[in-house]
Coordinates of C-alpha atoms in Angstrom, one line a residue:
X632 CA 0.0 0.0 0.0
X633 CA 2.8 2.3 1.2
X634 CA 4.9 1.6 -2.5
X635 CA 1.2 2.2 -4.2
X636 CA 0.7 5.9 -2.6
X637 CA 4.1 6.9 -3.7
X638 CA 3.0 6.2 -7.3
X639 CA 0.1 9.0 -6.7
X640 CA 2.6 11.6 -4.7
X641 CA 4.5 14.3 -6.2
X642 CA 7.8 12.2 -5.7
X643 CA 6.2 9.5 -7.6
X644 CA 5.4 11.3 -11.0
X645 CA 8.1 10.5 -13.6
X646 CA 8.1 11.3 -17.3
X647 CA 7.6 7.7 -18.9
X648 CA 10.2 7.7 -21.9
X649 CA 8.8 6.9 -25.2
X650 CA 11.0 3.7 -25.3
X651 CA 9.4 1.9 -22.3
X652 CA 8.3 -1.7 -23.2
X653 CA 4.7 -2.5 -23.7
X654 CA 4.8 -4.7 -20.4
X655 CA 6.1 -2.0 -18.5
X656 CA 3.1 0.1 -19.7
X657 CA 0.7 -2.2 -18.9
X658 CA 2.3 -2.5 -15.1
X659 CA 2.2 0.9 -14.1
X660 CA -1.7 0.7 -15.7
X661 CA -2.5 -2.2 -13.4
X662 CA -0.8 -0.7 -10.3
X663 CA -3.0 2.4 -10.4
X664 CA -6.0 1.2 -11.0
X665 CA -5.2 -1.6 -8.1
X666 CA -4.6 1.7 -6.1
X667 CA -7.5 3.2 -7.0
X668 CA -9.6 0.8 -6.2
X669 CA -8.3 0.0 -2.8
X670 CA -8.9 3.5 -1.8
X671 CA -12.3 3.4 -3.3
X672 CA -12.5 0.6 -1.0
X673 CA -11.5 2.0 2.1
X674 CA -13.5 5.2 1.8
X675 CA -16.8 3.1 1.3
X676 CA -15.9 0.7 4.2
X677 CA -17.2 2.9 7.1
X678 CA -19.4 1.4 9.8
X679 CA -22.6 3.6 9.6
X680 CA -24.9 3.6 12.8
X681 CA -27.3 5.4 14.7
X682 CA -25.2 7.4 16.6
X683 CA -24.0 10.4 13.3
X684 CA -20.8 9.3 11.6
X685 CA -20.0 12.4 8.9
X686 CA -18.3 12.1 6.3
X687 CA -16.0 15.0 5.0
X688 CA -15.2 15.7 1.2
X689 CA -11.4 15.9 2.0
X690 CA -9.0 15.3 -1.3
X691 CA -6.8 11.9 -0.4
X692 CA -2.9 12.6 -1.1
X693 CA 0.3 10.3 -0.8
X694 CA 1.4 10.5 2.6
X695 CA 5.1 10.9 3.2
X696 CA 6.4 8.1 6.0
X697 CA 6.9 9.6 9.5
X698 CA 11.0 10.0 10.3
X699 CA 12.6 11.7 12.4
X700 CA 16.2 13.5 11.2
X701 CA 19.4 12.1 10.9
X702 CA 21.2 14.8 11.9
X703 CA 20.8 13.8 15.3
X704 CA 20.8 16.7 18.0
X705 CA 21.2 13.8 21.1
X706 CA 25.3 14.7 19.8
X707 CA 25.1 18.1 21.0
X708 CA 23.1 18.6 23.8
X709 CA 22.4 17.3 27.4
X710 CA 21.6 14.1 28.1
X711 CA 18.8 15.1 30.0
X712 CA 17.2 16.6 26.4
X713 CA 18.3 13.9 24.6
X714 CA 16.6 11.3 27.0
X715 CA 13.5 13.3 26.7
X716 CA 12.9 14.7 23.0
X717 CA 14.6 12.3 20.9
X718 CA 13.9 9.1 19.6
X719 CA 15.2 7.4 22.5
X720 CA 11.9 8.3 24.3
X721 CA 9.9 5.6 22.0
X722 CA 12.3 2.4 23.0
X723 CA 11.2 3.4 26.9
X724 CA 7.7 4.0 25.8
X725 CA 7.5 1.0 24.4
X726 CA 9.9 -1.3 27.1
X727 CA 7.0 -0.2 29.2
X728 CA 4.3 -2.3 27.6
X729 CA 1.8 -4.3 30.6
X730 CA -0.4 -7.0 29.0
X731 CA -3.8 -6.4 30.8
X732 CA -5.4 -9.7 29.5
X733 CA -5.6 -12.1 27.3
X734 CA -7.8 -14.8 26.3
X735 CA -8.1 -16.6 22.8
X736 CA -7.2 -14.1 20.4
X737 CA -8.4 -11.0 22.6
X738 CA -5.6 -8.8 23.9
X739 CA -5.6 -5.4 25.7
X740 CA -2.3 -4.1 26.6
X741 CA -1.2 -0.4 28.2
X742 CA 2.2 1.4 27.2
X743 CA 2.6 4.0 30.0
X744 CA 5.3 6.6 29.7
X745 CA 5.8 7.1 33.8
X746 CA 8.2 9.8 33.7
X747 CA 5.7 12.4 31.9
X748 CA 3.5 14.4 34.2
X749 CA 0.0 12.6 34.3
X750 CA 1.7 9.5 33.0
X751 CA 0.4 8.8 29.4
X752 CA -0.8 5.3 28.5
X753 CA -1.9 3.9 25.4
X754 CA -4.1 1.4 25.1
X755 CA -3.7 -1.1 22.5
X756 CA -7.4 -3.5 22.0
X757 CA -7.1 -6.5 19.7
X758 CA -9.7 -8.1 18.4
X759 CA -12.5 -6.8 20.2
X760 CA -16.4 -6.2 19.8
X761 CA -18.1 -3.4 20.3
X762 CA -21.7 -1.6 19.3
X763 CA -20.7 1.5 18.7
X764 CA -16.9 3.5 17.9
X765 CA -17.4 5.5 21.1
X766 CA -17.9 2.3 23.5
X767 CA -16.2 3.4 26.8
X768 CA -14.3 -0.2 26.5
X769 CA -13.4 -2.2 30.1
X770 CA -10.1 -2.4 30.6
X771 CA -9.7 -4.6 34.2
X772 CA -8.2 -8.4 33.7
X773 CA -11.0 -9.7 33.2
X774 CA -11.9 -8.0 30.2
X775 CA -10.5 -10.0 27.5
X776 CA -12.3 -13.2 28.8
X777 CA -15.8 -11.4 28.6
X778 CA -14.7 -10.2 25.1
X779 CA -14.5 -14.2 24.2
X780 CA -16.6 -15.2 25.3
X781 CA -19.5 -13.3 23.8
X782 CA -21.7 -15.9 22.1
X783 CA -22.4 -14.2 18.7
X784 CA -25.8 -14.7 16.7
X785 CA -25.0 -16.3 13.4
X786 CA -27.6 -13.5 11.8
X787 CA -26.0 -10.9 14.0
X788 CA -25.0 -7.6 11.8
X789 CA -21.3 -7.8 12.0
X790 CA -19.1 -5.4 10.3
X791 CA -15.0 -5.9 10.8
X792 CA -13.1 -2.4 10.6
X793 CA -9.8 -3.7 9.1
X794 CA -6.4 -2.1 10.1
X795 CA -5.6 0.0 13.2
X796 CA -7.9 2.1 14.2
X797 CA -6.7 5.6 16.5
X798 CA -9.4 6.7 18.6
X799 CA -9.2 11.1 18.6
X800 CA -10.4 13.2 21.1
X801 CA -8.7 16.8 21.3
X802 CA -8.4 19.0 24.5
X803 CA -9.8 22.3 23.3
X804 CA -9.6 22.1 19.9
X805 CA -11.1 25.6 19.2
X806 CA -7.8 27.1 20.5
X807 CA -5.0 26.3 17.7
X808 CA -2.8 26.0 20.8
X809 CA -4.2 23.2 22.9
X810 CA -5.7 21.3 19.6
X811 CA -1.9 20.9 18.5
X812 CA -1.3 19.0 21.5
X813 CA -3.5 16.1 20.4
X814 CA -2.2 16.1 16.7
X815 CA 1.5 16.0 18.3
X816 CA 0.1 12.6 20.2
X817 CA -1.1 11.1 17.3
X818 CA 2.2 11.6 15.7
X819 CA 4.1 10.0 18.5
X820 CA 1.8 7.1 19.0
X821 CA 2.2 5.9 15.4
X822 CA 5.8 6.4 15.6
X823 CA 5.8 4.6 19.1
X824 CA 3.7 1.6 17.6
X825 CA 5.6 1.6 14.5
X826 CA 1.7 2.2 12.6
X827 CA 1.1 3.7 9.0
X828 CA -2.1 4.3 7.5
X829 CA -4.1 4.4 10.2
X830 CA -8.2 4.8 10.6
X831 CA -8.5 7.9 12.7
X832 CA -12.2 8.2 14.7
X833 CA -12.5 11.6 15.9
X834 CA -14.7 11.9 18.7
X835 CA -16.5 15.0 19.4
X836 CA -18.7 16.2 22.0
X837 CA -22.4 16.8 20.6
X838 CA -22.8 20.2 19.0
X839 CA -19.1 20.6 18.5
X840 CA -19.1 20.9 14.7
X841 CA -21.6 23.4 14.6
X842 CA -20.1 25.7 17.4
X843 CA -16.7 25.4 17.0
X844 CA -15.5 27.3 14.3
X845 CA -12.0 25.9 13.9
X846 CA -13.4 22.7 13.3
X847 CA -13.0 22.3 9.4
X848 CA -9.3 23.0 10.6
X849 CA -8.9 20.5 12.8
X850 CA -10.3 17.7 10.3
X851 CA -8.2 19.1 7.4
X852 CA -5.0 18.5 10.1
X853 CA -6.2 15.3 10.9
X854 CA -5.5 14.1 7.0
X855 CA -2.3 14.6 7.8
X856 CA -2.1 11.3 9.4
X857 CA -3.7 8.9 6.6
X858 CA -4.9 8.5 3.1
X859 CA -8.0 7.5 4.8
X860 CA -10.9 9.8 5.3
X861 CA -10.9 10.7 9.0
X862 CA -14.3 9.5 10.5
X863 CA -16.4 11.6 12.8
X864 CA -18.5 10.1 15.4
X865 CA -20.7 13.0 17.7
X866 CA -20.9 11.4 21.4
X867 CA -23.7 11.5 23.0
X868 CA -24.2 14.4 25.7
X869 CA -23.9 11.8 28.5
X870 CA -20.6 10.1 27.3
X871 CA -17.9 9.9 29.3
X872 CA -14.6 8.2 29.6
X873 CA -13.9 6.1 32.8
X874 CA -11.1 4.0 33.7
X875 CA -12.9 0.7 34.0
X876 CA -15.6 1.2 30.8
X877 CA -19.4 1.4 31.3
X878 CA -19.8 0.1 28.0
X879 CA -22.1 -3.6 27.6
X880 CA -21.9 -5.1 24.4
X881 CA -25.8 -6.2 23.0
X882 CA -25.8 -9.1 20.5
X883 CA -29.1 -7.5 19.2
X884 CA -27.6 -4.4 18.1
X885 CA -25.3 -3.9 15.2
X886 CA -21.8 -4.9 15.6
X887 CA -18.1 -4.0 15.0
X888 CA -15.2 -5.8 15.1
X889 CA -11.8 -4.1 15.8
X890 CA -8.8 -6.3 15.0
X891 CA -6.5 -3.5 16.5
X892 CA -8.0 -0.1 18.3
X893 CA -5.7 2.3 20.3
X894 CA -6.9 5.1 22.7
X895 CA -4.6 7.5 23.9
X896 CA -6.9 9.9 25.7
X897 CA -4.1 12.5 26.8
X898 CA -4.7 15.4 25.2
X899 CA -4.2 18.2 27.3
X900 CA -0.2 17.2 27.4
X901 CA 2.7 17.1 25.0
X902 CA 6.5 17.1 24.4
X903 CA 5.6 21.0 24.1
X904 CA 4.3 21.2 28.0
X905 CA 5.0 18.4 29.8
X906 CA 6.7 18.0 32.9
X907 CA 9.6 14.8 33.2
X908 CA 12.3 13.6 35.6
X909 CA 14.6 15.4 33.2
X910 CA 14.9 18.5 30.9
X911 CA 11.3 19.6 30.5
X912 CA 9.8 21.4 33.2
X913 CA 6.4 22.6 32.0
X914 CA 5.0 25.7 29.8
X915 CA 6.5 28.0 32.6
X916 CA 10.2 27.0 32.2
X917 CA 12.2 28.0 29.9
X918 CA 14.2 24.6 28.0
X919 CA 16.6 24.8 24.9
X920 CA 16.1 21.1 23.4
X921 CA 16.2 20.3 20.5
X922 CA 13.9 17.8 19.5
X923 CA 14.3 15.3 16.1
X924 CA 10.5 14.1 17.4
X925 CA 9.4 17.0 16.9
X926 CA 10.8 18.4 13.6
X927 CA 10.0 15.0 12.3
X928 CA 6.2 15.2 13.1
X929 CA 6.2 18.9 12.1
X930 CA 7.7 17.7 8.7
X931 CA 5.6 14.7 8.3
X932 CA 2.5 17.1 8.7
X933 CA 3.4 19.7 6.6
X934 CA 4.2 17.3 3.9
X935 CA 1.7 15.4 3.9
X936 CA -0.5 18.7 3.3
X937 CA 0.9 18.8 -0.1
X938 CA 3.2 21.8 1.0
X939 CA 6.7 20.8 0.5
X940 CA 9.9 23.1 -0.3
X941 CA 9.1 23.8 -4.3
X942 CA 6.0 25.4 -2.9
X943 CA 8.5 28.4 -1.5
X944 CA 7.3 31.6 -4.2
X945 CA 9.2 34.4 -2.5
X946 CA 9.9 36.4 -5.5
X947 CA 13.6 37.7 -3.7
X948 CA 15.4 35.2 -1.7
X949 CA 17.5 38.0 -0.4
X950 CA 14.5 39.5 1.1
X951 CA 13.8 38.4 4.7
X952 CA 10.2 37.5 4.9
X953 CA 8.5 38.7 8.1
X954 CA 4.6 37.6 8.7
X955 CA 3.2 39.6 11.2
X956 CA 0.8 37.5 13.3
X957 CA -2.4 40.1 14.1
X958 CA -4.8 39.3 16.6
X959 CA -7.7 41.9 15.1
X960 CA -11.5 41.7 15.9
X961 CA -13.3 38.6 13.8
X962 CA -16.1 36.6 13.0
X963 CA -17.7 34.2 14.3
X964 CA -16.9 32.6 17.6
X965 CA -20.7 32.3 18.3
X966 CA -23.5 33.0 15.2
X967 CA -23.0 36.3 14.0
X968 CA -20.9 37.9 16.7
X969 CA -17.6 39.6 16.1
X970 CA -15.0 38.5 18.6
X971 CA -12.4 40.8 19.6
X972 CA -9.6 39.0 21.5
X973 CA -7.4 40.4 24.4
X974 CA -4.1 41.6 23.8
X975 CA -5.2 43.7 20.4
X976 CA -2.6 46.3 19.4
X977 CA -4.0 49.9 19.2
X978 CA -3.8 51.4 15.9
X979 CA -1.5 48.0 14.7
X980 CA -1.3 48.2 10.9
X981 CA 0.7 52.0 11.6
X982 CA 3.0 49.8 13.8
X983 CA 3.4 47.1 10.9
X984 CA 4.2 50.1 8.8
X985 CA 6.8 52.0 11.1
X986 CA 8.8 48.5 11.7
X987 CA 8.5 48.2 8.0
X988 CA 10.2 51.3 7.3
X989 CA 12.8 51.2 9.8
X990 CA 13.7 47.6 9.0
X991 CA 14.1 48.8 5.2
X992 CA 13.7 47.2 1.9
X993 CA 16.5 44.1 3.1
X994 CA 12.9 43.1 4.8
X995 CA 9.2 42.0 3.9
X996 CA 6.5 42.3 6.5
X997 CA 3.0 40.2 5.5
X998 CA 0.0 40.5 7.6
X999 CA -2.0 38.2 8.7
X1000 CA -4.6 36.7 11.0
X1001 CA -4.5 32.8 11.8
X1002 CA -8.0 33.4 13.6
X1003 CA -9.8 34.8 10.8
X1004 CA -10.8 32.6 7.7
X1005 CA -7.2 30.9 7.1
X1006 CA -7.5 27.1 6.3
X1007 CA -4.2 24.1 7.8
X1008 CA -2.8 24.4 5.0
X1009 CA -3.1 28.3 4.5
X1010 CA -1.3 28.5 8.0
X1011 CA 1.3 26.0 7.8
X1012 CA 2.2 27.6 4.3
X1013 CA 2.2 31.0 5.0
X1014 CA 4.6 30.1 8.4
X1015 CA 7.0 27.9 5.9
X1016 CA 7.8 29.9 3.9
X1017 CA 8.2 33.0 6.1
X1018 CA 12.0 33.3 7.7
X1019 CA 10.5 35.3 11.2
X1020 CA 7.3 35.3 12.7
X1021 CA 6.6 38.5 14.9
X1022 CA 3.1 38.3 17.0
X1023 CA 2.0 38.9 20.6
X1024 CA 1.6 35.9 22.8
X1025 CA -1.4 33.7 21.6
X1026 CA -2.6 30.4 20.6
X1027 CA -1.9 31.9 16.6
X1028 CA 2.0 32.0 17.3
X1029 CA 1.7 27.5 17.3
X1030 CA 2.2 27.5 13.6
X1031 CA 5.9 28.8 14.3
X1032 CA 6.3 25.0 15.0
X1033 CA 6.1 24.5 10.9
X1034 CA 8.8 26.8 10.3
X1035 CA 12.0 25.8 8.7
X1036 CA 15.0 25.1 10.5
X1037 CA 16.9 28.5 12.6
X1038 CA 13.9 30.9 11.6
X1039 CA 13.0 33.4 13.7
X1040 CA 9.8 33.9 16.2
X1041 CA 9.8 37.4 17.9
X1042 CA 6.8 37.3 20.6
X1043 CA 5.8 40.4 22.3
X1044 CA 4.3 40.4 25.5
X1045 CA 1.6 42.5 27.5
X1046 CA -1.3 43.0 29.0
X1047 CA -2.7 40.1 30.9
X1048 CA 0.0 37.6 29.3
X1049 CA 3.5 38.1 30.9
X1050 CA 7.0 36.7 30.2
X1051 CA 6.5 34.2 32.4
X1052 CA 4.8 32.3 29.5
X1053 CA 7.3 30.1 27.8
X1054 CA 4.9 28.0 25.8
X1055 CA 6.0 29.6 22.3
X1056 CA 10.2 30.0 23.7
X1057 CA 9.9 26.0 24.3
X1058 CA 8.6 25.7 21.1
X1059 CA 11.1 27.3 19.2
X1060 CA 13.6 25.4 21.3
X1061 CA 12.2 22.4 20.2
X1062 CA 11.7 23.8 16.7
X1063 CA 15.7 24.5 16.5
X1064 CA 14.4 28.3 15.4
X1065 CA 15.6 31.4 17.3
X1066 CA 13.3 33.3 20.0
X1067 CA 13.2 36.9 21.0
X1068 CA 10.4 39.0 23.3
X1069 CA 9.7 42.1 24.4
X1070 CA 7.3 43.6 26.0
X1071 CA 4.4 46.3 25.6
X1072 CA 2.4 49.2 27.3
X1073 CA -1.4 48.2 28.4
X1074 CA -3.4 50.3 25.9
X1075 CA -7.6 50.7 25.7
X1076 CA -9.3 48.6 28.2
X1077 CA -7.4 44.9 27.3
X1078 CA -5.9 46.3 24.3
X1079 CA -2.1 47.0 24.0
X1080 CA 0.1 50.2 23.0
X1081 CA 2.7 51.3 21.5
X1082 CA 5.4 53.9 21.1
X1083 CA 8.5 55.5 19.1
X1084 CA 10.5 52.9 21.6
X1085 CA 8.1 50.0 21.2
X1086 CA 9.3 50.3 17.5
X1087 CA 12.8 50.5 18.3
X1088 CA 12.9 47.6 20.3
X1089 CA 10.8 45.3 17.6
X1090 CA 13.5 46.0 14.9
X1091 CA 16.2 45.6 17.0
X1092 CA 14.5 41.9 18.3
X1093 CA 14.2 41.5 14.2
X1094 CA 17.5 42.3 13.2
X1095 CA 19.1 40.3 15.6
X1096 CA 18.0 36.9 14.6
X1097 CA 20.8 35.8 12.1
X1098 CA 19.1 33.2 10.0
X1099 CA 22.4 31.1 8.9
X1100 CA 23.0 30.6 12.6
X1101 CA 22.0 27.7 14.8
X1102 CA 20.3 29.3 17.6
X1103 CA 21.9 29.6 20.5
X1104 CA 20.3 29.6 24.4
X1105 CA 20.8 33.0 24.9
X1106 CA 17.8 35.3 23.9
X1107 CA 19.8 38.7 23.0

């Protein structure tokens, strides 16, 4: 399947010389239509049932495979960040693995990763039964006898989901911010269980996709992860997840079986806030690791978005190109508001343009807004190709994760957001992209201002970041 998708990629296109042989024709013929039809097949192969399973018009593109770099940074920093952003982390994830049961071919085992704050555990179910996608599924010893052991009508409507299947929830995923947590998890738990290709089930809470506007976003992110159409299943409002399962399965109700199923329900946590035994000491503490995990999952994301490097336009490569993350007044957070957030600069677009003409002509400053109307793949684009990111602390400064390698992310501060916020400096860290801050003057009511000074200090944060340079720990 893997050596089928790369015949549909980019990559995979090749001019076919005019010499080929007939048979080699007619191979490449049968290969694609034998892709073709298997992912005709796996987009009609969803498990329809009462509970509403939506299906999104999404276009299906090769996915690139998930690896992490080989120019390993575990060579040149700590062994306290290598231990806890680099691959290494997988191996202990994985030496971790408890078998919680077994009987016949039913299995349910746990990965826990004890040295993360709240301890993530996956949980891997093999061939198990259940009524609905969102079954809250035991997982005691006894589980995988009662699984067994379930005598099944022979007229029973069965219906087998083949492959793994990755159970989704996100933590907040109307905040870019907290979503990317969960995306980051999905990332690490295929690389963890060594799984391509998975079915992702994203389960959200009833009413979600009609208030949340971000929500198209967060699907189109999900494809990320799969040439498989993610599936969306709405809970229903009196769902929730336990530690033993509440979940009985009825033999007169439709059925599913699940050959393999993993939940990882972790969601508020990630490499990018957790707390460990080691190196990372939360979102308030500054860290400078640099982590291959997660450049590699970053990469593997924006890639399989369809934006790799021959999507770079800039006209002048000896232009810096700066986008200017705004965070103006937009629509609609509920039906036909406007939504103003905190932390709005006064009068902003006459900053943009006094930076722009003290920086000079060497420089480009873009504006734009991640909260208003910008698809994934508009983000992750317009932060590629960008060489710094300049914005005031929010959850729109998380696409500086997709920029390239020793970019630049200057983050001003203010209001009711202090320094002591280090989510976006532990990003860059982990990034391997260079961090300055600053910070502004309250302005109207939760807005902030700015001065002569406050433009002085923004070029100077600019023009320090030297883009051939490996970051250093040091903000100037």
């Amino acid at each position: 399947m893997a050596d089928l998708g790369r015949l549909s990629g980019r990559r995979g296109r090749a001019v076919i010389n005019g010499r080929l042989a007939a048979q080699g024709v007619a191979t490449v013929v049968t290969l694609a239509f034998l892709y073709a039809a298997v992912l005709l097949w796996e987009q009609k192969h969803y498990f329809e049932e009462e509970t509403p399973v939506h299906d999104i018009d999404i276009p299906i593109i090769a996915r690139s495979p998930l690896i992490f770099h080989s120019n390993s940074y575990r060579h040149n920093q700590s062994e306290k960040c290598s231990r806890d952003v680099s691959p290494i982390l997988f191996d202990e994830w994985r030496q971790s693995k408890e078998v919680i049961c077994t009987s016949n071919e039913v299995s349910i085992e746990q990965l826990k990763l004890g040295r993360w704050e709240y301890k993530p555990t996956i949980t891997v179910f093999k061939n198990i039964i259940l009524n609905h996608l969102f079954d809250d599924v035991n997982k005691t010893n006894g589980s995988c006898e009662a699984f067994a052991s379930k005598s099944l009508k022979n007229d029973a409507d069965i219906t087998t989901m083949n492959g793994p299947v990755f159970r989704v929830q996100l933590f907040a995923a109307g905040n870019a911010y907290e979503g990317f947590h969960g995306v980051l998890n999905i990332a690490m738990v295929m690389a963890t269980l060594n799984i391509t290709n998975p079915q992702l089930v994203y389960m959200v809470s009833k009413g979600e996709m009609e208030s949340n506007t971000r929500f198209p976003n967060i699907v189109e992110m999900l494809t990320a992860f799969s040439s498989l159409k993610p599936i969306i299943v709405e809970l229903p409002s009196s769902w929730r997840l336990t530690d033993n399962g509440t979940a009985v399965l009825n033999t007169d109700q439709p059925m599913i079986t699940l050959p393999y199923m993993v939940d990882f329900p972790f969601q508020g946590t990630s490499i990018m806030v957790t707390k460990t035994d080691g190196a990372l000491r939360g979102r308030g503490i500054d860290h400078h690791c640099k982590s291959e995990i997660f450049r590699g999952a970053t990469d593997f994301i924006r890639t399989n978005l369809g934006i790799g490097d021959d999507s770079m336009d800039t006209p002048d490569s000896s232009t810096i190109q700066v986008l200017w993350s705004s965070r103006g007044p937009y629509c609609c957070r509920r039906e036909g508001t406007i939504y103003t957030p905190t932390r709005a600069i006064d009068n902003e677009q006459k900053l943009v343009e006094a930076v722009q003409t003290s920086l000079g002509s060497h420089y480009n400053i873009t504006t734009v807004d991640f909260g208003v109307n910008m698809t994934t793949i508009d983000s992750v684009k317009s932060a590629f190709k960008s060489d710094i990111i300049v914005g005031v602390h929010g959850a729109g400064l998380v696409w500086s994760a997709f920029m390239k390698q020793h970019s630049g992310l200057v983050e001003m501060f203010g209001g009711n957001r202090g320094r002591v916020n280090r989510h976006y400096h532990n990003i860059a860290s982990l990034a391997d992209i260079h961090y300055r801050s600053l910070m502004l003057d309250r302005g109207k009511g939760e807005n902030l201002s700015w001065n002569e000074e406050s433009v002085d200090q923004i070029v100077r944060k600019i023009q320090s970041i030297n883009l051939k340079e490996e970051p250093s720990a040091n903000e100037p």
